[in-house]
Coordinates of C-alpha atoms in Angstrom, one line a residue:
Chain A
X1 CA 83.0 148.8 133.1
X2 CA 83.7 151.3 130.5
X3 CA 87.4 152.2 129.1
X4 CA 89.0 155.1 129.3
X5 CA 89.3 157.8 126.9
X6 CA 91.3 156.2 124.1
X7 CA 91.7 152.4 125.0
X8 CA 89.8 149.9 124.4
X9 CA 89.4 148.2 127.9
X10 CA 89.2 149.1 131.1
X11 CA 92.7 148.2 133.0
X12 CA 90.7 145.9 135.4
X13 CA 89.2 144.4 132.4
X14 CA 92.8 143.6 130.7
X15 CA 94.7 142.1 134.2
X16 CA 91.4 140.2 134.8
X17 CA 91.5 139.0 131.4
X18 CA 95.2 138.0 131.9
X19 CA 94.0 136.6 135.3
X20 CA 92.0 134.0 134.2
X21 CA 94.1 133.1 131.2
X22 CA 97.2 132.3 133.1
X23 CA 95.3 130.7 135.8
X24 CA 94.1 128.4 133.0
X25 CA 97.0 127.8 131.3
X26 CA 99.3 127.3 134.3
X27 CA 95.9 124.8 135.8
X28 CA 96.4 122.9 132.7
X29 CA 100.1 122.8 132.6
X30 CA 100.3 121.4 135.5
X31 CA 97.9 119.0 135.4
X32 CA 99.5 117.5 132.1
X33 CA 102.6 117.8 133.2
X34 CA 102.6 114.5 135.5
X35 CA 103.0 112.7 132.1
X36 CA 106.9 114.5 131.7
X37 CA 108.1 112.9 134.6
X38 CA 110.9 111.2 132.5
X39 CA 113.1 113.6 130.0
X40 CA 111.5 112.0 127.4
X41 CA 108.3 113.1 128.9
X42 CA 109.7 116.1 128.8
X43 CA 111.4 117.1 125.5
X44 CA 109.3 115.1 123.2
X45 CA 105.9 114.3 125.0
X46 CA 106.9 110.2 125.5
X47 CA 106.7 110.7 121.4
X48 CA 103.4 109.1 121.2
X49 CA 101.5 112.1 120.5
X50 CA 98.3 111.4 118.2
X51 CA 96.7 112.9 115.5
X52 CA 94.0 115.4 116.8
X53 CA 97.0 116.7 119.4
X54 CA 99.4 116.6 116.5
X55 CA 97.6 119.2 114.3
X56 CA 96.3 121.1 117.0
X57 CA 99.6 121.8 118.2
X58 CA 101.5 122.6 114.9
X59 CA 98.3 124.5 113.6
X60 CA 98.4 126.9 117.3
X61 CA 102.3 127.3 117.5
X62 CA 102.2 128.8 113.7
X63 CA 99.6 131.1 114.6
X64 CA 101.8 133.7 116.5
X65 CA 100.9 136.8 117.2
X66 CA 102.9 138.1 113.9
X67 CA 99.5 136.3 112.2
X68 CA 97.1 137.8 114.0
X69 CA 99.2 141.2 114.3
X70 CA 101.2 141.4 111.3
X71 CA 99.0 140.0 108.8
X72 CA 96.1 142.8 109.3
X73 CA 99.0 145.3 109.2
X74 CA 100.7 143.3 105.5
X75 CA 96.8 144.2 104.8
X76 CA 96.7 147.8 105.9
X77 CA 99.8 148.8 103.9
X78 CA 100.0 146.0 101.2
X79 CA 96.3 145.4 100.4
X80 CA 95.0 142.2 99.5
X81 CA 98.1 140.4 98.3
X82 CA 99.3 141.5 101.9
X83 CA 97.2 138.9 103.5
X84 CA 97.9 136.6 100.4
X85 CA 101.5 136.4 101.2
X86 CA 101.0 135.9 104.7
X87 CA 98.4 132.7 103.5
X88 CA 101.7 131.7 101.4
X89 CA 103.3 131.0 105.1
X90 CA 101.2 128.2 105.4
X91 CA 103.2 126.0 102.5
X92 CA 106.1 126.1 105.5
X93 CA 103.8 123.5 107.2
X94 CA 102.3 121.5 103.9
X95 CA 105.8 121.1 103.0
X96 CA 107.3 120.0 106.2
X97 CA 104.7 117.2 106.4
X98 CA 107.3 114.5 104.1
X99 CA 110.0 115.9 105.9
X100 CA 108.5 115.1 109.4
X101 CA 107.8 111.6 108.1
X102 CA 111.1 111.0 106.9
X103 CA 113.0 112.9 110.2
X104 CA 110.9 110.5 112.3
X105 CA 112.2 107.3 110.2
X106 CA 115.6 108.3 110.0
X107 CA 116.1 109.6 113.7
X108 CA 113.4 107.4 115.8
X109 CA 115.4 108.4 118.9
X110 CA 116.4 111.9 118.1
X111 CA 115.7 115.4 119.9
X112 CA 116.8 118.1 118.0
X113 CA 117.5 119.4 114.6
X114 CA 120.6 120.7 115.9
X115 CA 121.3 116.9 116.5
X116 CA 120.5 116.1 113.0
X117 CA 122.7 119.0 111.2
X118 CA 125.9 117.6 113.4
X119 CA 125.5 114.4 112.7
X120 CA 124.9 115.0 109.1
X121 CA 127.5 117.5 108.3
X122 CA 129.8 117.7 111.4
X123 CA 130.6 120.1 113.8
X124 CA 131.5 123.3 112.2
X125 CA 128.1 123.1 110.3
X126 CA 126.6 122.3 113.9
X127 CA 128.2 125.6 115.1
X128 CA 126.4 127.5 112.3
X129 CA 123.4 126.6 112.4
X130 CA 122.5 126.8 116.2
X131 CA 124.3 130.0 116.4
X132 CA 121.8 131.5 113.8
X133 CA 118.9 129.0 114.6
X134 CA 119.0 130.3 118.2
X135 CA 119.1 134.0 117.4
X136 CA 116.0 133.5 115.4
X137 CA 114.4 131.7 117.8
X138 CA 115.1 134.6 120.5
X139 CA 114.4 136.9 117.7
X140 CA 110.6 135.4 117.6
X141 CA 110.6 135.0 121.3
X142 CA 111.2 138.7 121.6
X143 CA 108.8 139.9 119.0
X144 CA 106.1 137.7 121.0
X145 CA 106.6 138.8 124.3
X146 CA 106.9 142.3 122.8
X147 CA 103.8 142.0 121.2
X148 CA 101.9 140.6 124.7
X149 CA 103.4 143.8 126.4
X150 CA 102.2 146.1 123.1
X151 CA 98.6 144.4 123.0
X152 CA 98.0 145.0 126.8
X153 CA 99.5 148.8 126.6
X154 CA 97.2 149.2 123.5
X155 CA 93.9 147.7 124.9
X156 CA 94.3 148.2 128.3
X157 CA 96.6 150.7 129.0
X158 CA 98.5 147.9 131.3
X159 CA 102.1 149.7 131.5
X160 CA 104.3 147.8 128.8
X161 CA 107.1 146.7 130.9
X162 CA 104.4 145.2 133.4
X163 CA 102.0 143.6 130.7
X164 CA 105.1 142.0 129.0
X165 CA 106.4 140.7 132.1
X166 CA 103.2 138.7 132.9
X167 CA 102.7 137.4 129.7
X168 CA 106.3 135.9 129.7
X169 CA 106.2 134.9 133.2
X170 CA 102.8 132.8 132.7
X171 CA 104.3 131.1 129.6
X172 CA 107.4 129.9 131.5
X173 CA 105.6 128.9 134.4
X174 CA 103.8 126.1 132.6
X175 CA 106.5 125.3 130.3
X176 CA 108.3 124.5 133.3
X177 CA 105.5 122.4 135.0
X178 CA 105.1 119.9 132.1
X179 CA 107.7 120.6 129.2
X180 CA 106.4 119.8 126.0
X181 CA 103.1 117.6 126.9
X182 CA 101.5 121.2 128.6
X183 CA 103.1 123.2 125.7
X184 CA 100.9 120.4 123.4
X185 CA 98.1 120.0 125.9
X186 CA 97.6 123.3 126.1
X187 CA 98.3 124.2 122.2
X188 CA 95.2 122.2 121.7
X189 CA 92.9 124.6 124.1
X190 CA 94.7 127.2 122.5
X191 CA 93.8 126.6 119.2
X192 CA 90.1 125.6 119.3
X193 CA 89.8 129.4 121.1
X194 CA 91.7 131.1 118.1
X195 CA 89.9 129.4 115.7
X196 CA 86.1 130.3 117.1
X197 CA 87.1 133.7 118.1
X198 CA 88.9 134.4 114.4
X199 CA 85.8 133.3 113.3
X200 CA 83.3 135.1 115.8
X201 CA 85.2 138.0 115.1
X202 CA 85.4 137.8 111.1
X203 CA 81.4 137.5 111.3
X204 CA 80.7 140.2 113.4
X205 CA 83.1 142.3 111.8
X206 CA 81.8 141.4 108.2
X207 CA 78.4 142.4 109.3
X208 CA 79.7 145.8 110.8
X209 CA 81.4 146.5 107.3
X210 CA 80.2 144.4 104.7
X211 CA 82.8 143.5 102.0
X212 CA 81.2 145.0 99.4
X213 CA 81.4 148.7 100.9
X214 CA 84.8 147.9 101.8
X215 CA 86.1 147.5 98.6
X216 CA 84.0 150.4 97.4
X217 CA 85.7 152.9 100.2
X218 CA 89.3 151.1 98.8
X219 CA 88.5 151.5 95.3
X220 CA 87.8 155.2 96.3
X221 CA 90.4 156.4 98.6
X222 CA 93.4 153.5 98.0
X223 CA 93.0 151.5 95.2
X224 CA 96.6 150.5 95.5
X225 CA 95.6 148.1 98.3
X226 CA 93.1 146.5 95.6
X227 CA 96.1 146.1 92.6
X228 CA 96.8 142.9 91.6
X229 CA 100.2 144.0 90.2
X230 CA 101.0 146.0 93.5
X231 CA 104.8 145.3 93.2
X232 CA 106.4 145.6 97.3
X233 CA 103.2 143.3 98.1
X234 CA 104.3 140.9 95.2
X235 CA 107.8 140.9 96.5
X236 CA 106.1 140.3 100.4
X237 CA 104.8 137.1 98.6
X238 CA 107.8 135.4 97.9
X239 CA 109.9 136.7 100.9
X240 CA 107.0 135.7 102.9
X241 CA 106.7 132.1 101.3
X242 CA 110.8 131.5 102.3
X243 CA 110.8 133.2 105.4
X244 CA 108.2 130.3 106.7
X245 CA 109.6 127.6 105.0
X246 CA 113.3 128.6 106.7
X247 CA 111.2 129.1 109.8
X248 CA 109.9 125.9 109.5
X249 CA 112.1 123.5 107.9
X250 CA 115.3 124.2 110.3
X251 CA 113.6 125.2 113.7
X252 CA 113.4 123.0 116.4
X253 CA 110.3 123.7 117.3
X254 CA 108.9 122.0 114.5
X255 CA 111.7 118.8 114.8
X256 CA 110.7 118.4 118.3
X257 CA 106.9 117.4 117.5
X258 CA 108.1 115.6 114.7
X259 CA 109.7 113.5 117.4
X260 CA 106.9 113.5 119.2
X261 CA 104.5 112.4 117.4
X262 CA 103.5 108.6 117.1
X263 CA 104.7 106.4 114.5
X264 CA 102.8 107.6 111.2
X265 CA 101.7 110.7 112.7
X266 CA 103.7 113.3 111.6
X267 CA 103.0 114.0 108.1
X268 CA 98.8 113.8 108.2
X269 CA 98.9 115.9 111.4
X270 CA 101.3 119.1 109.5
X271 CA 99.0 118.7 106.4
X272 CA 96.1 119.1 108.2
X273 CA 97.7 121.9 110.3
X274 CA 98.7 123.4 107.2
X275 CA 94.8 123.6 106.0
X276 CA 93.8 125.1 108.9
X277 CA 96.3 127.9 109.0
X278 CA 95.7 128.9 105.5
X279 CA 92.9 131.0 105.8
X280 CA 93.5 132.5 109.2
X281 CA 95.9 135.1 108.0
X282 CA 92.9 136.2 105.3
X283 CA 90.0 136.2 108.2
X284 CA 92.6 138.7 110.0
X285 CA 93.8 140.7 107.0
X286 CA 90.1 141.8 106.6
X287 CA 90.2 143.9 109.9
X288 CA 93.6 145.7 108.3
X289 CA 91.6 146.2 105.0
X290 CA 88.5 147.6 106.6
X291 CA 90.5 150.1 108.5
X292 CA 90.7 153.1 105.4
X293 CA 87.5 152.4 105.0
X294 CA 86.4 153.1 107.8
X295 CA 88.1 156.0 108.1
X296 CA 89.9 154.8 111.3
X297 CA 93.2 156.6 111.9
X298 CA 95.9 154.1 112.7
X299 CA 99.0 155.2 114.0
X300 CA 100.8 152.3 115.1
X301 CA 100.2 150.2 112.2
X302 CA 101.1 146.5 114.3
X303 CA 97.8 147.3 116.3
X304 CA 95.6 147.8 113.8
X305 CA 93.6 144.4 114.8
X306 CA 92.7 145.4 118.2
X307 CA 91.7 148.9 117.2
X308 CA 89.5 148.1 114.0
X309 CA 88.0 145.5 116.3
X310 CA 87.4 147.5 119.4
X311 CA 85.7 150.0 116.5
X312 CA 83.6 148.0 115.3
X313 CA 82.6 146.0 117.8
X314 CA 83.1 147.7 120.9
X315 CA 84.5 146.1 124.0
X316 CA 83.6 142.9 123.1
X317 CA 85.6 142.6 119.9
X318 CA 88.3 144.1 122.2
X319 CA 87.8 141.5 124.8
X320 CA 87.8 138.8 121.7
X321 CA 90.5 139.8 120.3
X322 CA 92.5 139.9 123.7
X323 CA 91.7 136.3 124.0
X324 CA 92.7 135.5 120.5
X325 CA 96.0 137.6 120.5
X326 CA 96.5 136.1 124.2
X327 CA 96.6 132.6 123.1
X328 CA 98.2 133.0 119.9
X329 CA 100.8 134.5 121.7
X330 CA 101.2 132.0 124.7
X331 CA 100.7 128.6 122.1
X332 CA 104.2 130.2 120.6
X333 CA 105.9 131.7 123.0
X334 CA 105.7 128.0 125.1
X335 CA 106.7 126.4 122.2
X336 CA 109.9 127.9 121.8
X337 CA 110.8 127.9 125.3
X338 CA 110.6 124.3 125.3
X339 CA 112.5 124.3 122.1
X340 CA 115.1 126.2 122.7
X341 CA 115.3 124.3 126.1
X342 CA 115.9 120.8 124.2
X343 CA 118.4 122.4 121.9
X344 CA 120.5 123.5 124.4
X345 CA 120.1 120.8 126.9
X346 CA 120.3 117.9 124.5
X347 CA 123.0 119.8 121.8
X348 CA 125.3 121.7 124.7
X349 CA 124.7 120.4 128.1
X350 CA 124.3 117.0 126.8
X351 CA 126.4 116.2 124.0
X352 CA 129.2 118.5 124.6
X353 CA 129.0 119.2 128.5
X354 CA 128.0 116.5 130.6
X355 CA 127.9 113.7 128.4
X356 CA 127.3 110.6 131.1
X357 CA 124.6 113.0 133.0
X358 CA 121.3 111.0 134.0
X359 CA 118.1 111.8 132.3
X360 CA 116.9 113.0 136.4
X361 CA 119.7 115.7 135.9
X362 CA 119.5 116.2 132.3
X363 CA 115.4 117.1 132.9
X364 CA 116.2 119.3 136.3
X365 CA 118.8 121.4 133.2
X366 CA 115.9 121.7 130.8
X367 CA 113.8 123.6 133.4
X368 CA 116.8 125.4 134.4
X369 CA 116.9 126.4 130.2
X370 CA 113.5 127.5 130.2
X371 CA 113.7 129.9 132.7
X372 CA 116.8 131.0 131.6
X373 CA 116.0 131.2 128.3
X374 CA 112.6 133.7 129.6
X375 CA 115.1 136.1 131.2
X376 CA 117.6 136.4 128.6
X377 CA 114.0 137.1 125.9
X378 CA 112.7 139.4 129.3
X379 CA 115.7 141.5 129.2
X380 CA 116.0 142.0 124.7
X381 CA 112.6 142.9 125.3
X382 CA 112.8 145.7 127.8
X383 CA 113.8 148.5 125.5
X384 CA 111.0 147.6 123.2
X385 CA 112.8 148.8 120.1
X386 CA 110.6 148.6 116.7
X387 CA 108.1 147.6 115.4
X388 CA 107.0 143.8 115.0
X389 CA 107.9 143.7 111.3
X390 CA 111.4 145.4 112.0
X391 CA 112.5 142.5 114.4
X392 CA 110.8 139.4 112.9
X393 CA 112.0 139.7 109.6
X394 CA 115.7 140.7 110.3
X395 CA 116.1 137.0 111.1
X396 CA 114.5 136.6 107.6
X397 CA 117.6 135.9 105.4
X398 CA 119.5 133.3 108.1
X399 CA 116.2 131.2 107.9
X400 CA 116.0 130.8 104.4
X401 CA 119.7 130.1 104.2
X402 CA 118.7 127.1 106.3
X403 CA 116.3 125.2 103.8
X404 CA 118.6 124.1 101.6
X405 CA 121.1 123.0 104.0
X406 CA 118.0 120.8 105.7
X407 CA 116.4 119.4 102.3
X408 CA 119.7 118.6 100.8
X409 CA 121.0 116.6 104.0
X410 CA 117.7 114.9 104.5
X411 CA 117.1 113.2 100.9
X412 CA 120.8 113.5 99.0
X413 CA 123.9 111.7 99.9
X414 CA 125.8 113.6 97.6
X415 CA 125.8 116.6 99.6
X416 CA 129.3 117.7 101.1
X417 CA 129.6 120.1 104.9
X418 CA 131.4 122.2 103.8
X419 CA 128.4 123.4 101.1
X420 CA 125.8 123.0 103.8
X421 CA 127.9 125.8 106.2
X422 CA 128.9 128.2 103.3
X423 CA 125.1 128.0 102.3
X424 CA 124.0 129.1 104.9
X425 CA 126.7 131.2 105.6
X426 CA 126.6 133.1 102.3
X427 CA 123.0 133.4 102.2
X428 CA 122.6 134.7 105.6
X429 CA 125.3 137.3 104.5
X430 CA 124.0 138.3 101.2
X431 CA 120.3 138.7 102.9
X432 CA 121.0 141.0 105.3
X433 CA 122.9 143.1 103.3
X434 CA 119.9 143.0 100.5
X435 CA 117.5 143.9 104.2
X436 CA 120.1 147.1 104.9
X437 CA 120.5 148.0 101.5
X438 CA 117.1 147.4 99.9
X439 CA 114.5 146.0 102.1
X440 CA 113.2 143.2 104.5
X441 CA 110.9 142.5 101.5
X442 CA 114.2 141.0 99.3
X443 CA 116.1 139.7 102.0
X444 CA 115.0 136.3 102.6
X445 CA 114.6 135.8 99.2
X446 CA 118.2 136.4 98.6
X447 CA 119.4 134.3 101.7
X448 CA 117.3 131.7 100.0
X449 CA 118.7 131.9 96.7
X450 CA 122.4 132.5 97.0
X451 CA 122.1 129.3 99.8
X452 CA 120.5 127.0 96.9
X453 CA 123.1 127.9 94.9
X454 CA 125.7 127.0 96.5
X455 CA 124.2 123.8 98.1
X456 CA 123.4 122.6 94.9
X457 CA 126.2 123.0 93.3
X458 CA 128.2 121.9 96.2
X459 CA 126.1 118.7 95.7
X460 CA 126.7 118.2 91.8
X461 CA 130.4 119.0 92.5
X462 CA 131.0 116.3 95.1
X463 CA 131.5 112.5 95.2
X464 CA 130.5 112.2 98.7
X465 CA 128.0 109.2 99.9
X466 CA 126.7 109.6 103.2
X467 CA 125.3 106.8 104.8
X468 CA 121.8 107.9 106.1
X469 CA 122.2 105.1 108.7
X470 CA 124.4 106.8 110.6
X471 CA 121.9 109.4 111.9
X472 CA 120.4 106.9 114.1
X473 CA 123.8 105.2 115.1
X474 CA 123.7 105.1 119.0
X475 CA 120.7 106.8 119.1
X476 CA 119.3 105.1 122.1
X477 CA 122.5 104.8 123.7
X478 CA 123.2 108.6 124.0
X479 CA 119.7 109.4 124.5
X480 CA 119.2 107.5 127.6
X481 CA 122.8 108.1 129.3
Chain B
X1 CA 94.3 145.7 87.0
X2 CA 91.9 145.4 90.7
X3 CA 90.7 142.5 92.7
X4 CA 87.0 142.4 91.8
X5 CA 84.1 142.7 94.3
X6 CA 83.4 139.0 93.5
X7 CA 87.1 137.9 94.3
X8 CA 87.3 140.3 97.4
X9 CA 84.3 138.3 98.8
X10 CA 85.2 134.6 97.6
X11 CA 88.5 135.3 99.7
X12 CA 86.8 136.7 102.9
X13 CA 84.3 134.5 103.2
X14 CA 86.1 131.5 102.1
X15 CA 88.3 132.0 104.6
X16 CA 85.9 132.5 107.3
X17 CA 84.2 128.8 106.2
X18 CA 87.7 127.3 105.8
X19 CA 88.1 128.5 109.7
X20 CA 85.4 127.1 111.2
X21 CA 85.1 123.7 109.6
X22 CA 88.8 124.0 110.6
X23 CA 88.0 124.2 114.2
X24 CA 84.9 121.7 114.5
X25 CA 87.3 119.4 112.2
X26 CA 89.8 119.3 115.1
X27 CA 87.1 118.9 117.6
X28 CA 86.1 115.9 115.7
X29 CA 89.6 114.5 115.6
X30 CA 90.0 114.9 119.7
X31 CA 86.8 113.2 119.8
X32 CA 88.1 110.6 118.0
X33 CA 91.1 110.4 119.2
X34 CA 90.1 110.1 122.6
X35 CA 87.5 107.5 122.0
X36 CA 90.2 105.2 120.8
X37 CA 92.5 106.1 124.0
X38 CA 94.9 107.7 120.8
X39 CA 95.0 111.2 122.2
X40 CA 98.7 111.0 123.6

């Protein structure tokens, strides 16, 4: 079936495509989900999850479709240290791997980072940091379902609203089913098929254009994409390097599978992940650096994957790259349904709400979370406003506030509450006035900086000695109400 | 100063190998994993 003038699939082929996929993932969700009877089950897979399950899941939940998206356009418009700083996202998992070992032995029974930050530092820090950790994870959730409704429109010419809408409606469907054992289940499926497409894709494409006339073509027409000294992409770096490491340290989607994973687990399976991530953003940046010289016209510059694909490769390397893009997408967009569902039922409903609710009502809320959670991301996505740098990275600076607060309260005693909310609070303030005033390229990197700051001199300035003990105090007790 | 040729390649294809030792690592570990009834 051939694709109409200017896409690169045939409709048929894109809602067949989306067809099979979400009869797959839902099939599986389902079928998984019989092991998240319990709410345990549900928020934290039984937390016995081992170590092939463990990676798999961490590995396919980083890969979003901002890698597989965004890194071919940091590529197209910042070169080869454009897909460099997108590798340097990759330390966010490498260095969470102590800190999922340690989160595991100091909260056995625990559900939420949201959970940790309150009993750590109180309330008012509790406040803080799920008011901005749940903006950015709606933030991501938007840019994801955004980008699902973008990548059919683009390939397809599947009408955004109705592309989006399935996309989102797939994802929630299994997250529903089977809670965080489909969202792992499926992450694993998920991430074998990114990996061998990536690398179907990266052979084919290398063939197509080899390197070597590539960087001819560049050296040529923009030899700016070649410098080593190119200064935005130099400044992408770092922001790039503390945008994940916020991401990662504070979300909850990285706390839950901490949780969930078995006893000794946690930090093998986020090294691991981390190796495997590294390089994907590189295999992908190649189609963004191929795209001058090629001489392909790119006008919307967070598409440039599925358009240097579909040019080089024709309808299969648009077909590939659906499937890649499509499960990227949905090994994310699960995840952080399911997150967001824990924080809000365990955090809110749970520890603030309904405190004596039974874990059968406690798991019927969770569901009820996820799908709310869907509508409320269904709705901030309608307008489709931006691009998918413009709305990831404005949640840039109140991430990297957030690694500081989480280091500091995991491994010193000495640090007070009130330094871990002004941290974050200054730093999330300073960044986004450094994103308005000079860039998204500074901005984490300020929220970063002014945060250390004042948490570590919060820290050198106090006498306080928290008792790490007291993160697990009643653990078991509240847990199972 | 430009990345070289040489560099541009050892990046690309390194990357590429790194991806799909990656995957058949992973493969390896479910196999493994499932073996020893470890997998959840």
């Amino acid at each position: 079936m051939n694709a109409p003038p200017g896409l690169l699939l045939a409709p048929e082929v894109g809602w067949a495509l989306l067809g099979a996929f979400s009869v797959l993932w839902i099939g599986l969700g389902r079928f998984w989900g019989r092991r998240a009877k319990s709410l345990d089950g549900y928020m934290v897979a039984n937390r016995n999850v081992g170590l092939a399950l463990g990676t798999a899941t961490a590995m396919a939940t980083w890969v979003t479709s901002n890698t597989t998206m965004l890194a071919p356009q940091f590529a197209l418009e910042l070169g080869v240290w454009g897909a460099l700083a997108y590798s340097t996202a990759s330390l966010g998992l490498f260095l969470f791997a102590p800190l999922a070992k340690r989160i595991r032995q100091l909260m056995p029974h625990g559900y939420t980072s949201g959970e940790f930050i309150e009993r750590r530092y109180g309330g008012t820090a509790w406040l803080v940091f799920v008011t901005l950790s749940m903006f950015y994870a709606l933030t991501w959730l938007v840019s994801m379902s955004m980008a699902g409704g973008l990548l059919l429109e683009a390939l397809a010419g599947v009408p955004y609203v109705y592309g989006m809408t399935a996309v989102l409606a797939v994802c929630t469907a299994y997250t529903v089913f089977g809670g965080l054992v489909a969202v792992i289940g499926t992450d694993f499926v998920q991430s074998v098929i990114i990996l061998i497409g990536l690398t179907v894709v990266a052979i084919l494409a290398v063939i197509a254009a080899p390197i070597a006339e590539v960087h001819a073509a560049l050296s040529a027409e923009r030899p700016m994409l070649l410098d080593v000294l190119f200064p935005a992409a130099l400044m992408a770096l770092f922001n790039n390097l503390l945008f994940g490491l916020g991401e990662v340290f504070h979300s909850n989607v990285w706390w839950s599978r901490a949780f969930a994973m078995r006893d000794g687990i946690g930090a093998r399976a986020y090294t691991l992940a981390g190796v495997a991530w590294l390089p994907v953003p590189v295999v992908g940046g190649f189609l963004g650096l191929a795209a001058p010289a090629l001489g392909i016209g790119v006008s919307r510059p967070d598409m440039v994957a599925p358009i240097v694909a579909g040019h080089l490769l024709g309808q299969a390397g648009a077909v590939i790259v659906f499937v890649i893009v499509f499960a990227s997408i949905a090994s994310s967009i699960d995840s952080l349904l399911a997150a967001t569902s824990d924080l809000v039922t365990n955090d809110i409903i749970h520890r603030r709400l309904r405190r004596h609710a039974s874990d059968a009502t406690l798991r019927r809320m969770a569901t009820a979370v996820v799908v709310g959670t869907a509508v409320v991301a269904w709705v901030a996505c309608l307008p489709n406003i931006g691009n998918l740098a413009t709305v990831l990275f404005f949640a840039g600076p109140m991430v990297a506030s957030m690694i500081w607060p989480i280091l500091a309260g995991l491994y010193w005693r000495r640090t007070p509450a009130w330094a871990a909310t002004a941290g974050m609070l200054a730093g999330s303030s300073l960044g986004l006035l450094v994103y308005f005033e000079i860039g998204w390229y500074a901005a984490s990197t300020t929220g970063a900086i002014v945060s250390a700051l004042v948490v570590i001199g919060g820290t050198l300035a106090s006498r306080e000695r928290f008792d790490f003990a007291r993160l697990s105090d009643g653990d078991e007790r509240e847990a199972v109400a | 100063m430009m990345f070289s040729v040489e560099l541009v390649t050892v990046l690309i294809v390194g990357a590429i190998v790194l991806v799909a030792a990656s995957v058949t690592a992973l493969l390896v570990l479910w196999l493994r994993d499932a073996i020893k009834g470890e997998l959840w």
